Coordinates of C-alpha atoms and ligand atoms in Angstrom, one line a residue:
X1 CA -28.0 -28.8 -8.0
X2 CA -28.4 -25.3 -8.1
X3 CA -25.8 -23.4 -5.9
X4 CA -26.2 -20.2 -3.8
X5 CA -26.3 -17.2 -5.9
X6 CA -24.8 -14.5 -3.7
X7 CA -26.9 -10.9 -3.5
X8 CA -25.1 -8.0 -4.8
X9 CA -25.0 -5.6 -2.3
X10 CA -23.0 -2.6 -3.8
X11 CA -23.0 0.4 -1.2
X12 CA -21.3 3.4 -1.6
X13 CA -19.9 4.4 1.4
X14 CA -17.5 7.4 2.7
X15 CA -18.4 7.1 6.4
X16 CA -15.3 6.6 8.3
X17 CA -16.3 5.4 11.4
X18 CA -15.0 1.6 10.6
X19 CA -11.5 3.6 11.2
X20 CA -9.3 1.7 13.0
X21 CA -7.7 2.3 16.7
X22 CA -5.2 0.2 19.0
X23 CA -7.1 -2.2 21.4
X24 CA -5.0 -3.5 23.8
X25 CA -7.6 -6.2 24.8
X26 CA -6.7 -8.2 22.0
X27 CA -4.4 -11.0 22.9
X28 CA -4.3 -13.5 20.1
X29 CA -0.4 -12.9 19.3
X30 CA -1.9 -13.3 15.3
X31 CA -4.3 -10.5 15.7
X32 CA -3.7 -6.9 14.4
X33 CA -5.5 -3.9 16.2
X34 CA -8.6 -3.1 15.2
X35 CA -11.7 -1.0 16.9
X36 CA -14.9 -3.8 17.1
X37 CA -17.2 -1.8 14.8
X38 CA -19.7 -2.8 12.0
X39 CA -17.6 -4.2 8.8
X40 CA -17.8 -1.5 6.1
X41 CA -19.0 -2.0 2.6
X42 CA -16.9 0.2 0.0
X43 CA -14.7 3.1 1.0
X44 CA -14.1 4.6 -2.1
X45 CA -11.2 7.1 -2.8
X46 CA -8.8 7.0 -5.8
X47 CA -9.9 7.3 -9.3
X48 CA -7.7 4.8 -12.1
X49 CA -6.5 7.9 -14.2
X50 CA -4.4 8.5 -10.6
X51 CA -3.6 5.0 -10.6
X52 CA -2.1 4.4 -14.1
X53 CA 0.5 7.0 -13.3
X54 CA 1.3 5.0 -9.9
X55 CA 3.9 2.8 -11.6
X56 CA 5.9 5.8 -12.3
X57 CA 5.2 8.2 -9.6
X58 CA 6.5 6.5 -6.2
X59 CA 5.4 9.7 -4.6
X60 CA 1.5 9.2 -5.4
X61 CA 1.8 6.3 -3.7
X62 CA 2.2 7.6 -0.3
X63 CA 0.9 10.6 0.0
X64 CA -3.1 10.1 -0.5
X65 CA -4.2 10.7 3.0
X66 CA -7.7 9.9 2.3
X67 CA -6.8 6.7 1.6
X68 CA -4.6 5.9 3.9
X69 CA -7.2 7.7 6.9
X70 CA -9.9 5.6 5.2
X71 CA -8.6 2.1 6.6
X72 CA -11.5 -0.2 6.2
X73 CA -12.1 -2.4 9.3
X74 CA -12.2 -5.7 8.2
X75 CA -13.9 -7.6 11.1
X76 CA -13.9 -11.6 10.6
X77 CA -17.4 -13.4 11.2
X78 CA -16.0 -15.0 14.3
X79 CA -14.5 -13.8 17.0
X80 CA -11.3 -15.5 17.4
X81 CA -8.4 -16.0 15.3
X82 CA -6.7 -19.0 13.7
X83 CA -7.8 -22.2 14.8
X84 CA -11.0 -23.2 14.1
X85 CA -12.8 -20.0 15.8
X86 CA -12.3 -18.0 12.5
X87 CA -14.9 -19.3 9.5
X88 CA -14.9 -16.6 7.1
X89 CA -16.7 -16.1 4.2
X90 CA -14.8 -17.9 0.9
X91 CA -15.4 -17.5 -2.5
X92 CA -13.7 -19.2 -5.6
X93 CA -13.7 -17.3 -8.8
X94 CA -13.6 -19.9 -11.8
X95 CA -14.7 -19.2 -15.6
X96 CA -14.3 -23.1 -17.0
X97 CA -12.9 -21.7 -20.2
X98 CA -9.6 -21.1 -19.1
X99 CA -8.8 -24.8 -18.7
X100 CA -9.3 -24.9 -22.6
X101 CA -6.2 -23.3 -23.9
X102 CA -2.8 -24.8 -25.3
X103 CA 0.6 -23.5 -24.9
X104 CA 2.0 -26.1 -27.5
X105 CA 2.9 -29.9 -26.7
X106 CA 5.6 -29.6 -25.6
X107 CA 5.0 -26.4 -23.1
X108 CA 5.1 -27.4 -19.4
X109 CA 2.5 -24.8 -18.9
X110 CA -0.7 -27.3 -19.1
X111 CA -3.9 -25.0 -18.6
X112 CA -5.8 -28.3 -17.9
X113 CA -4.5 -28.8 -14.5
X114 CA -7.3 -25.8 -13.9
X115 CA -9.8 -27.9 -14.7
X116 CA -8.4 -31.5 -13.1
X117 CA -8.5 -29.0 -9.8
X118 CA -11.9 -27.9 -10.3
X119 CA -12.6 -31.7 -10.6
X120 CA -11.4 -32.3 -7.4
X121 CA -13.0 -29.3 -5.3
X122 CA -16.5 -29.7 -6.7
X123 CA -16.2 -33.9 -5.9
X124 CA -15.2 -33.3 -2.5
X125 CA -18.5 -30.7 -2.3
X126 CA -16.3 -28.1 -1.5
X127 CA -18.5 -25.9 -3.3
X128 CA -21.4 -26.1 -0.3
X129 CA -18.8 -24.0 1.7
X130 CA -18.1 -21.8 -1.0
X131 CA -19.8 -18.7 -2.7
X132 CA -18.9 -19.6 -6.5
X133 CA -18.9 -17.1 -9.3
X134 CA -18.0 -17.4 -13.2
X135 CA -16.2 -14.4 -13.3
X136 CA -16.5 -12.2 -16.7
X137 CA -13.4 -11.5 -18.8
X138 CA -11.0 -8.1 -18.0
X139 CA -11.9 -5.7 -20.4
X140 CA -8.8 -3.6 -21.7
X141 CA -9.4 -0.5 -20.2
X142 CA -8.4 -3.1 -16.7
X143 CA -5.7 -4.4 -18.2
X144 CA -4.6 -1.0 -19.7
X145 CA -4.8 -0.3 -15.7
X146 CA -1.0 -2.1 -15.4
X147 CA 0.2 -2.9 -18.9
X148 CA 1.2 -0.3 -21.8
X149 CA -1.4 -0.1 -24.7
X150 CA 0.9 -1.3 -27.4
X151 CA 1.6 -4.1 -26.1
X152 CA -2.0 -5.1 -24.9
X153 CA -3.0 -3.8 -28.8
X154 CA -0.2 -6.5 -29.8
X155 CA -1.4 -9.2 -27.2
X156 CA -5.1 -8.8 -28.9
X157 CA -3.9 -8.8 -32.5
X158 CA -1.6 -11.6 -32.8
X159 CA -2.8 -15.2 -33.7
X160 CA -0.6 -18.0 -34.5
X161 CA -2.1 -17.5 -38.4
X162 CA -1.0 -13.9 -38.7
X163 CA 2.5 -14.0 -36.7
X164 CA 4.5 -13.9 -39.4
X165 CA 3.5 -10.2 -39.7
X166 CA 4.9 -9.2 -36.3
X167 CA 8.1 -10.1 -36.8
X168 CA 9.2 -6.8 -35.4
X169 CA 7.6 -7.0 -32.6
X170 CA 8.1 -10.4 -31.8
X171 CA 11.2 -9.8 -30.7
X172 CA 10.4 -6.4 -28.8
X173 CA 8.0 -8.0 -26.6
X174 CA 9.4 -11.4 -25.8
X175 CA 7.5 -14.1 -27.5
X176 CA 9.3 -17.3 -27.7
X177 CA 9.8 -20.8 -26.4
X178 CA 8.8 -19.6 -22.7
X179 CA 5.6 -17.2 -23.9
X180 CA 4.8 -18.8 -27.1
X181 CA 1.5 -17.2 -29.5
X182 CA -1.1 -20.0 -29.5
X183 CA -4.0 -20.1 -30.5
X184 CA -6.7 -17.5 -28.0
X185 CA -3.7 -16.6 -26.0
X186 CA -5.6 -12.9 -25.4
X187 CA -9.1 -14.9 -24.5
X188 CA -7.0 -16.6 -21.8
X189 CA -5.3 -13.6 -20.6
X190 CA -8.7 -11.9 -19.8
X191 CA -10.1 -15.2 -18.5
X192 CA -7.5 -15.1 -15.7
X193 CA -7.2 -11.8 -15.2
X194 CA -10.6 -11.2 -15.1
X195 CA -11.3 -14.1 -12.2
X196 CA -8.5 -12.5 -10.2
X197 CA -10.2 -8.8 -10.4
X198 CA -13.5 -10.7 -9.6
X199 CA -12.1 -11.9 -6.9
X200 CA -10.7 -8.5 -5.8
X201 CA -14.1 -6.7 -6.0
X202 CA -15.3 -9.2 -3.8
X203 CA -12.6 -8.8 -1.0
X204 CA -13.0 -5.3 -1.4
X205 CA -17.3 -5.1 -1.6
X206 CA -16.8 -7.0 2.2
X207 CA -18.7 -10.0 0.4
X208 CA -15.8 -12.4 0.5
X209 CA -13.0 -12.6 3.1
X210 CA -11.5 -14.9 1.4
X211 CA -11.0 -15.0 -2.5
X212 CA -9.6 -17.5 -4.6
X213 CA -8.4 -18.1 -8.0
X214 CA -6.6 -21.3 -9.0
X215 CA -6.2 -19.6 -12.8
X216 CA -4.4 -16.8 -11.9
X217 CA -0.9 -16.0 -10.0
X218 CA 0.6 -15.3 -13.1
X219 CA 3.5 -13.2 -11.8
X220 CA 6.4 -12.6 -14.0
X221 CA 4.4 -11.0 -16.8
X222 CA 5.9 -7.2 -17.2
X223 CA 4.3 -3.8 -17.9
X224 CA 4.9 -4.4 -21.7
X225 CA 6.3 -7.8 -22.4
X226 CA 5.5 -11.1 -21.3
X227 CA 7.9 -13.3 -19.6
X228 CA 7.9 -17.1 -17.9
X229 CA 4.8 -18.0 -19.3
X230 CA 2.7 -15.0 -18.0
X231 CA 1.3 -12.7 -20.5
X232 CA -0.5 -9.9 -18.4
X233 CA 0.3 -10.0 -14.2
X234 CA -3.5 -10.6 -12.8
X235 CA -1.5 -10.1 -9.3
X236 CA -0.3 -6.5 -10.2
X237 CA -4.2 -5.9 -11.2
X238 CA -5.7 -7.1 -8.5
X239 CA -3.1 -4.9 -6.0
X240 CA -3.7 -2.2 -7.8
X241 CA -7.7 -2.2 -7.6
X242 CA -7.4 -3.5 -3.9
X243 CA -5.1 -0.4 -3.2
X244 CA -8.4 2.0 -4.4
X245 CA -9.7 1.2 -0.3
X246 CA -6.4 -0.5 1.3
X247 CA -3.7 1.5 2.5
X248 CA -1.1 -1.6 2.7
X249 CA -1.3 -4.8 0.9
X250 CA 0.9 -7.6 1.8
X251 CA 2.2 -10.0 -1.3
X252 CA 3.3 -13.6 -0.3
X253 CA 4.9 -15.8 -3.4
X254 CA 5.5 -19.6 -2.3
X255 CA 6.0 -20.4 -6.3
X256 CA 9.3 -22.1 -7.2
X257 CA 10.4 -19.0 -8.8
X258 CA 11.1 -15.5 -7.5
X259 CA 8.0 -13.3 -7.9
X260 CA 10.0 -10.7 -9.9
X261 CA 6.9 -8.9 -12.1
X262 CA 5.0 -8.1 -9.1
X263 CA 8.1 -7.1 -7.0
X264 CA 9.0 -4.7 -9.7
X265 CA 5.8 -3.2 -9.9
X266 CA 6.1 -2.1 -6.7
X267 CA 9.6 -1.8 -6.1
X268 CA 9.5 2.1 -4.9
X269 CA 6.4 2.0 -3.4
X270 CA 5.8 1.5 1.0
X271 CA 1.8 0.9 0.2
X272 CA 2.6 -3.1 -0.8
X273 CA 5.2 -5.3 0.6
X274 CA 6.1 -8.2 -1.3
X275 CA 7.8 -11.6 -0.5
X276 CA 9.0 -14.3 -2.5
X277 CA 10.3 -17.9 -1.1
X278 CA 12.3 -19.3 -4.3
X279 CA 15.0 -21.4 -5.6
X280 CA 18.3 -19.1 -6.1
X281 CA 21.3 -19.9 -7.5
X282 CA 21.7 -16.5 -9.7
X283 CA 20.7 -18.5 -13.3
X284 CA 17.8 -20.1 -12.2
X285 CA 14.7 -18.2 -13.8
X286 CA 14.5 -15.3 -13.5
X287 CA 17.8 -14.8 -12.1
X288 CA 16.3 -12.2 -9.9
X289 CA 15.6 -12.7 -6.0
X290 CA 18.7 -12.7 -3.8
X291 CA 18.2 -11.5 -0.3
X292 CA 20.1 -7.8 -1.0
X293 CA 17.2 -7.0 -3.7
X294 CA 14.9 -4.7 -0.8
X295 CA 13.0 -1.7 -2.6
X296 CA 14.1 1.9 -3.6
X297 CA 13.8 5.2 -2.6
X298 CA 10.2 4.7 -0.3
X299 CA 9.8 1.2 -1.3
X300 CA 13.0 0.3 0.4
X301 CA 12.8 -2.6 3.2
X302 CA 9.4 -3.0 1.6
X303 CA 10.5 -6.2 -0.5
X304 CA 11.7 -9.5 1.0
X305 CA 13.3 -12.2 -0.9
X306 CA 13.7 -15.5 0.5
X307 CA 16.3 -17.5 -1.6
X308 CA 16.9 -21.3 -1.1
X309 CA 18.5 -24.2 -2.7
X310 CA 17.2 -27.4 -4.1
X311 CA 16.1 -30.1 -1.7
X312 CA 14.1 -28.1 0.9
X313 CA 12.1 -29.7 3.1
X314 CA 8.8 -29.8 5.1
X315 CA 10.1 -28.7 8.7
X316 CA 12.3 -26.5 7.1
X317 CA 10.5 -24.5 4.7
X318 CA 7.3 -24.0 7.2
X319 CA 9.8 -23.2 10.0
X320 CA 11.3 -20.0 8.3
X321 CA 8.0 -19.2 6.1
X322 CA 6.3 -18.7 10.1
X323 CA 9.7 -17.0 11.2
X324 CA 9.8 -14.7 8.3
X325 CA 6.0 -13.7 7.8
X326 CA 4.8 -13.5 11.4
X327 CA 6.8 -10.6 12.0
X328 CA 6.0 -8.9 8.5
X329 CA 2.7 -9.0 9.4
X330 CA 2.3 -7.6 13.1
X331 CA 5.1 -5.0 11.5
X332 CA 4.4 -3.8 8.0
X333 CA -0.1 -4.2 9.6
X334 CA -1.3 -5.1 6.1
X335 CA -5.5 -4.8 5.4
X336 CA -5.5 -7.4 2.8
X337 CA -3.1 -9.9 1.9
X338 CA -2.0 -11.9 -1.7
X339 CA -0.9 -15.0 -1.5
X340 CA 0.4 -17.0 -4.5
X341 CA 0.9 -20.5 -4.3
X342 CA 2.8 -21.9 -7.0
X343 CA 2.6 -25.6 -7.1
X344 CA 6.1 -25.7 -8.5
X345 CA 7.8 -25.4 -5.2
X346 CA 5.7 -29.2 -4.1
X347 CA 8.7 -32.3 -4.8
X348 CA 8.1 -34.2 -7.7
X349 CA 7.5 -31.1 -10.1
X350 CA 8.6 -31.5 -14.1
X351 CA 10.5 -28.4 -13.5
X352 CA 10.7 -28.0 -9.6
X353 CA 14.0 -29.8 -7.2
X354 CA 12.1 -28.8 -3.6
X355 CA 11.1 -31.2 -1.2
X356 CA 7.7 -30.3 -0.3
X357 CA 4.5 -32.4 0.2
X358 CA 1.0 -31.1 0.0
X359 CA 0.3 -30.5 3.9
X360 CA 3.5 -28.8 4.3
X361 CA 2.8 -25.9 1.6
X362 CA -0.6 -26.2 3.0
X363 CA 0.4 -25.0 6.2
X364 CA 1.7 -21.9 4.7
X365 CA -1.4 -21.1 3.7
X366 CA -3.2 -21.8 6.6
X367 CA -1.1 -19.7 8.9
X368 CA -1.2 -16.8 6.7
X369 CA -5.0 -17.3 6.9
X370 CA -4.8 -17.5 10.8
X371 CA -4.5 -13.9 11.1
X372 CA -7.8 -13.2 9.5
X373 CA -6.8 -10.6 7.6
X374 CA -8.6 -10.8 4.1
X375 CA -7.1 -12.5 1.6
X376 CA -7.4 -13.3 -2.3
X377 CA -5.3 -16.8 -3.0
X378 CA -4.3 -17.4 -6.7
X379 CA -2.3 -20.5 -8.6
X380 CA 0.8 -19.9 -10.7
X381 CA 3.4 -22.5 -11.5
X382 CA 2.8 -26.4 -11.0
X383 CA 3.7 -28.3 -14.1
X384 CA 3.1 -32.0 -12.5
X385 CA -0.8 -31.5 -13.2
X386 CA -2.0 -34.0 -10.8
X387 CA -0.1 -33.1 -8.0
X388 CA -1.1 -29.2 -8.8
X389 CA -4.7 -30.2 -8.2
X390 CA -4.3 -32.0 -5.4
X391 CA -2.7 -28.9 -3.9
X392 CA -5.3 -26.6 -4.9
X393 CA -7.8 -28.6 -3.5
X394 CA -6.4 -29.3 -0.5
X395 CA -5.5 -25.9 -0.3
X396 CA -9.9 -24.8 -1.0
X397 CA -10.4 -27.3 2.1
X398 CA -8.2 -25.2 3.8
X399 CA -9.6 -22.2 3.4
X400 CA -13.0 -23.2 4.1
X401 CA -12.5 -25.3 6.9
X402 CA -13.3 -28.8 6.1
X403 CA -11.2 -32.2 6.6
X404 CA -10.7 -34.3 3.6
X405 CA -10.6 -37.9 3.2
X406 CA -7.3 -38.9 1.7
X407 CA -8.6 -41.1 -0.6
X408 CA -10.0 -39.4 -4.0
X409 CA -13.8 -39.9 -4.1
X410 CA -14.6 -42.6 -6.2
X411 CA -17.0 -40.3 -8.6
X412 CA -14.0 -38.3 -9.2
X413 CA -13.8 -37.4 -12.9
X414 CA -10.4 -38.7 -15.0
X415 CA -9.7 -40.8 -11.5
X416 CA -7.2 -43.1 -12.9
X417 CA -5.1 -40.1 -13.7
X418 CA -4.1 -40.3 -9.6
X419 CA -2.9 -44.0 -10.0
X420 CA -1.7 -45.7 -8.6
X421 CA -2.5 -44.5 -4.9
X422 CA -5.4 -42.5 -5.6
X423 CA -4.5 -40.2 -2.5
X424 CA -4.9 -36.6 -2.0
X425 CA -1.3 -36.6 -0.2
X426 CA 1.0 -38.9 -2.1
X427 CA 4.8 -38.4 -0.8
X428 CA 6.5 -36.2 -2.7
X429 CA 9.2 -35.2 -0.2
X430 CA 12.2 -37.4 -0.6
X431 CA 13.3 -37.1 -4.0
X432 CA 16.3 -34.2 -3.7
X433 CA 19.2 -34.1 -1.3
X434 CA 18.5 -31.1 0.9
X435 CA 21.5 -28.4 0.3
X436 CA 19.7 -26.0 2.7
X437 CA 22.3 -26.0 6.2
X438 CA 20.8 -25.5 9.3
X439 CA 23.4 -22.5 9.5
X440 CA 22.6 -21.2 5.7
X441 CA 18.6 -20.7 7.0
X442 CA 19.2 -19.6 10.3
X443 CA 21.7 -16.9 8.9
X444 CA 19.6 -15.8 6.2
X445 CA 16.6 -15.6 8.5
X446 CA 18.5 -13.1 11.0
X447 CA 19.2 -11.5 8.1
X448 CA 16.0 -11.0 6.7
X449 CA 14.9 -10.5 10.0
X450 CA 16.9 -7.9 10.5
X451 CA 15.7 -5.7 7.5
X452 CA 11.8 -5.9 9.2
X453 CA 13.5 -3.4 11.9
X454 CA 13.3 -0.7 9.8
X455 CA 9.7 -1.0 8.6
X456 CA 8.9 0.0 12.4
X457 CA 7.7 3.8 11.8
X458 CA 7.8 4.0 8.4
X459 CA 4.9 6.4 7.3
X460 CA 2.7 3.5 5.5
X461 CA 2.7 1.7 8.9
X462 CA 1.8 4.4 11.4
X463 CA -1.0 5.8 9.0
X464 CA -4.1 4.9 11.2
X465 CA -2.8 8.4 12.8
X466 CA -4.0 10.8 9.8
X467 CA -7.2 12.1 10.4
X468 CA -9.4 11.9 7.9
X469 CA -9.9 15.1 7.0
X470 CA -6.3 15.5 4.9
X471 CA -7.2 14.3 2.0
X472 CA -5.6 15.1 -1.9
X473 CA -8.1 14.2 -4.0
X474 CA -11.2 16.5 -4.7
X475 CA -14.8 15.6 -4.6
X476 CA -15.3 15.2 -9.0
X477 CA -12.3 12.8 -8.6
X478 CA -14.2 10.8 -6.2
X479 CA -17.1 10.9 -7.6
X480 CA -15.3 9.6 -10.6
X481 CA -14.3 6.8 -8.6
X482 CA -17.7 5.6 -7.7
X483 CA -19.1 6.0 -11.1
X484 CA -16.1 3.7 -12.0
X485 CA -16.7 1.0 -9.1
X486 CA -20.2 1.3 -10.3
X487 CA -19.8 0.8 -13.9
X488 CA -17.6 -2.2 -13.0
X489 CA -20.0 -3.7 -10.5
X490 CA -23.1 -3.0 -13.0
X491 CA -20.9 -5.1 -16.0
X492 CA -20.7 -8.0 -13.0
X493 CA -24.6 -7.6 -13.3
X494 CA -24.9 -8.7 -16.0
X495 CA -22.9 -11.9 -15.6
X496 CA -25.1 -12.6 -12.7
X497 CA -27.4 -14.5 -14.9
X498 CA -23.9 -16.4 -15.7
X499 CA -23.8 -18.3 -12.7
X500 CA -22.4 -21.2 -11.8
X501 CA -24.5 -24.3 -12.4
X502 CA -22.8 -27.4 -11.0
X503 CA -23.6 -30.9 -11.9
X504 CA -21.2 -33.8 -11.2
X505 CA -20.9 -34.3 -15.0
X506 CA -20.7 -31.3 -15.9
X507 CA -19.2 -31.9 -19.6
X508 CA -18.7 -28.6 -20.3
X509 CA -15.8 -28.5 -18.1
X510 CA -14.3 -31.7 -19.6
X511 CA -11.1 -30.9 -21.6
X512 CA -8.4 -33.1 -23.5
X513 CA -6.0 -34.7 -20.9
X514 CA -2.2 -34.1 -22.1
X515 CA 1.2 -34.6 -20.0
Ligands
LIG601 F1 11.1 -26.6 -20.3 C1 10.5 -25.8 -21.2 C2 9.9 -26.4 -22.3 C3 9.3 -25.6 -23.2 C4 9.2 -24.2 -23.0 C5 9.8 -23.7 -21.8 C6 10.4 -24.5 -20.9 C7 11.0 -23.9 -19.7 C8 11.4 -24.5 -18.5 N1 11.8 -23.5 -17.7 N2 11.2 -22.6 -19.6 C9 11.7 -22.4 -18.3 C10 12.0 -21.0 -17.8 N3 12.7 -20.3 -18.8 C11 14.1 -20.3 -18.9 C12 14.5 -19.5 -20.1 C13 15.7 -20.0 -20.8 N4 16.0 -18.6 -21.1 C14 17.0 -18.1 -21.5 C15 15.1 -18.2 -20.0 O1 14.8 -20.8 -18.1 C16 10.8 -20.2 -17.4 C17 10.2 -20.8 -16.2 C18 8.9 -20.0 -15.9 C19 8.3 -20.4 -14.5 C20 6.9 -19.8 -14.4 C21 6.3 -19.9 -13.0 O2 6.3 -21.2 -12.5 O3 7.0 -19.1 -12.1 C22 4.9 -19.4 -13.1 N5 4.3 -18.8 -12.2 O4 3.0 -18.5 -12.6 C23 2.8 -19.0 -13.7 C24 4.0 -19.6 -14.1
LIG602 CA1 8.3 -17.5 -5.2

């Protein structure tokens, strides 16, 4: 069957009269003020030379008032919120390839899981809900957009045949047990960072308002080293290129682990909030994440960490993840949102000691969706491959919509690898003692809690105010940007030919199945 190829519609745009205004008719506690015009195609306003130096300039950050007056009105295709009133338009951003790659036998990091999930989604026809593109791989210059260029010229030049020759800078950038050299380690790099940036242009072109990427999430990788298994941050890229048209971007990390790479990236910066629900004990990897850890300088109260102990469980976790982010979103007023959902933080993870079951780090996802704000939705972690595909399936249906049977569809692909229930929601909740307290959440929610009070009039958050005639960038920078966007979309062109067929055998997807 041939699927629905999607028209590019690439429209360059600088009319601002999508900008948004309060309207006090809205009553859906979920919904964020917006003004009920036409949704915009491409605001354009930042060029990447600007945004390279980002990382080290905190001040650039805040201070474009072009792009901050240029607040694209995202309007969803229904009119309601949540529920089932809001049906927006999903895409899923896949290049099989990806599933192909090693880290080594004994690695816990099993690329294949990618491809057991893609198994899953296109057997439950998830795909007739879904726009599905084969993204292209990042180029360097987009990867040069985050990441320092020796280290990206060291990422591209070392093979597990020629390592010996890097001793040197083995050592400098971090390669080890954790980020080990295999064999097309920079191929797999651009393969997820690239379907995460595909996914981006889509949320920011209006043609998706939800984006997803099961091969990326990838968020401990570092400006020049690698670290936890992630070799370049496709998160960090994709903020970064949705931060060329979106004043405030919202980051939500549900992995096992803190979400330290992307937290640093943005550390000083009030544009993107970041928060990250993980295990804490101060040794667990990363180390990083206790609740004191809350920005710098302009960035400060604009991170969040959320640190738990082993055992959580279902009520628990969903009761303070809806505590914590409601608030940050009707405060910090994000225009698009990331959301990582690590699989590690499910019960019955290789390297995971939480409690929680499918539905329950479902329902995460589904609130965050019930704001309709747009959204791109990666992977990360999840080293128990069948239960990672089961999540990231379930997870698709949630984003689209649709109600699964529980029981795997008999023409599922490598079936028997979900014996011996062959369920979509096999209990995976009571496997830890919980050594979360009652007291221990509720205090460390009022505590959290208590940091949102200062976001309330911080310059990022009041910005619909700036008229959009302050602006700091001149017109040749501009028009730099949309001969960029252009250049990008025209490379996505060529791809188009690329697209996805989809058969129910489709053997070029089938992989060697490893533990
Ligand atoms: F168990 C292993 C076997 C082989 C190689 C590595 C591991 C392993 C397990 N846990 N490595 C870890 C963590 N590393 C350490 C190191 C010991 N050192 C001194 C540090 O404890 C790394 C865990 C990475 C988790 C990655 C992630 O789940 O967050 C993720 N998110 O997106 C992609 C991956
Ligand atoms: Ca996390």
């Amino acid at each position: 069957m041939r699927l629905k190829i999607v028209q590019r519609t690439f429209v360059k745009q600088t009319d601002v009269s999508y900008l948004t205004h309060h309207n006090p008719k809205h009553t859906n506690p979920h919904q964020i003020d917006k003004t009920t015009s036409t949704k915009p195609q491409i605001p354009i306003t930042r060029n990447s030379s600007i945004m390279s130096s980002w990382l080290d300039d905190d001040s650039t950050f805040s201070t474009d008032r072009k792009t901050l007056s240029q607040t694209p009105y995202y309007e969803p295709t229904a009119k309601e919120f949540g529920g089932s009133g809001y049906t927006p338009r999903v895409s899923y951003h896949y290049n099989p390839d990806v599933s192909r790659y090693h880290y080594g036998v004994r690695h816990p990091m099993k690329p294949f899981r990618l491809m057991l999930t893609d198994h899953l989604v296109i057997s439950y026809k998830l795909y007739e809900q879904m726009d599905l593109y084969k993204p292209r791989k990042a180029t360097n210059e987009e990867l040069l957009e985050f990441h320092s260029d020796d280290y990206i010229k060291f990422l591209e030049s070392v093979t597990p045949d020629n390592v010996n020759k890097f001793a040197s800078s083995l050592k400098k950038f971090n390669i080890g047990d954790d980020c080990p050299v295999f064999d097309g380690m920079f191929d797999y790099c651009q393969l997820y960072a690239g379907a995460s940036l595909d996914a981006s242009r889509k949320l920011i072109n209006g043609m998706s308002d939800i984006a997803i990427n099961w091969s990326g999430g990838l968020h401990h990788a570092k400006k020049y080293e690698p670290s936890g298994f992630c070799y370049v941050n496709d998160i960090v890229l994709s903020i970064l290129n949705l931060l060329r048209v979106h004043p405030r971007v919202l980051y939500i990390d549900i992995d096992l682990h803190h979400g330290d790479g992307v937290q640093e990236a943005f550390y000083l910066t009030d544009r993107v909030m970041t928060v990250s629900f993980h295990k804490y004990n101060g040794e667990f990897f990363p180390g990083t994440g206790n609740y004191d850890e809350t920005g710098v300088g302009k960035g400060k109260h604009f991170a969040l960490n959320v640190p738990l102990q082993d055992g959580i469980d279902d009520e628990s976790y969903i009761r303070l993840f809806k505590s914590i982010i409601e608030p940050v979103i009707t405060t910090f007023r994000p225009t698009a949102i990331i959301q990582q959902c690590g699989a590690d933080s499910l019960g019955c993870d290789r390297l995971g000691t939480f409690n929680l079951n499918i539905r329950a780090h479902g329902e995460c996802v589904k609130f965050v969706k019930s704001f309709g704000i747009p959204m791109l939705v990666v992977g990360g972690g999840g080293y128990t491959p069948r239960n990672v595909s089961r999540l990231w399936c379930y997870e698709t249906s949630v984003m689209t919509g649709q109600q699964l049977n529980s029981k795997l569809p008999e023409s599922l692909p490598f079936r028997n690898f979900f014996q011996p229930d062959y369920s979509l929601h096999p209990n995976l909740g009571d496997r830890i003692d919980n050594k979360n307290s009652k007291k221990y959440l509720e205090n460390l929610k009022n505590t959290l809690l208590e940091n949102l009070r200062y976001l309330r009039g911080a310059p990022s958050v009041a910005m619909q105010e700036i008229p959009p005639d302050l602006q700091n960038i001149t017109n040749d920078e501009e028009q730099a940007i949309i001969d960029k966007l252009n250049r990008e979309s025209e490379l996505d062109d060529i791809e188009e030919e690329n697209r996805y067929w989809v058969t129910k055998k489709d053997e070029a997807r089938k992989g060697e199945l490893v533990d």
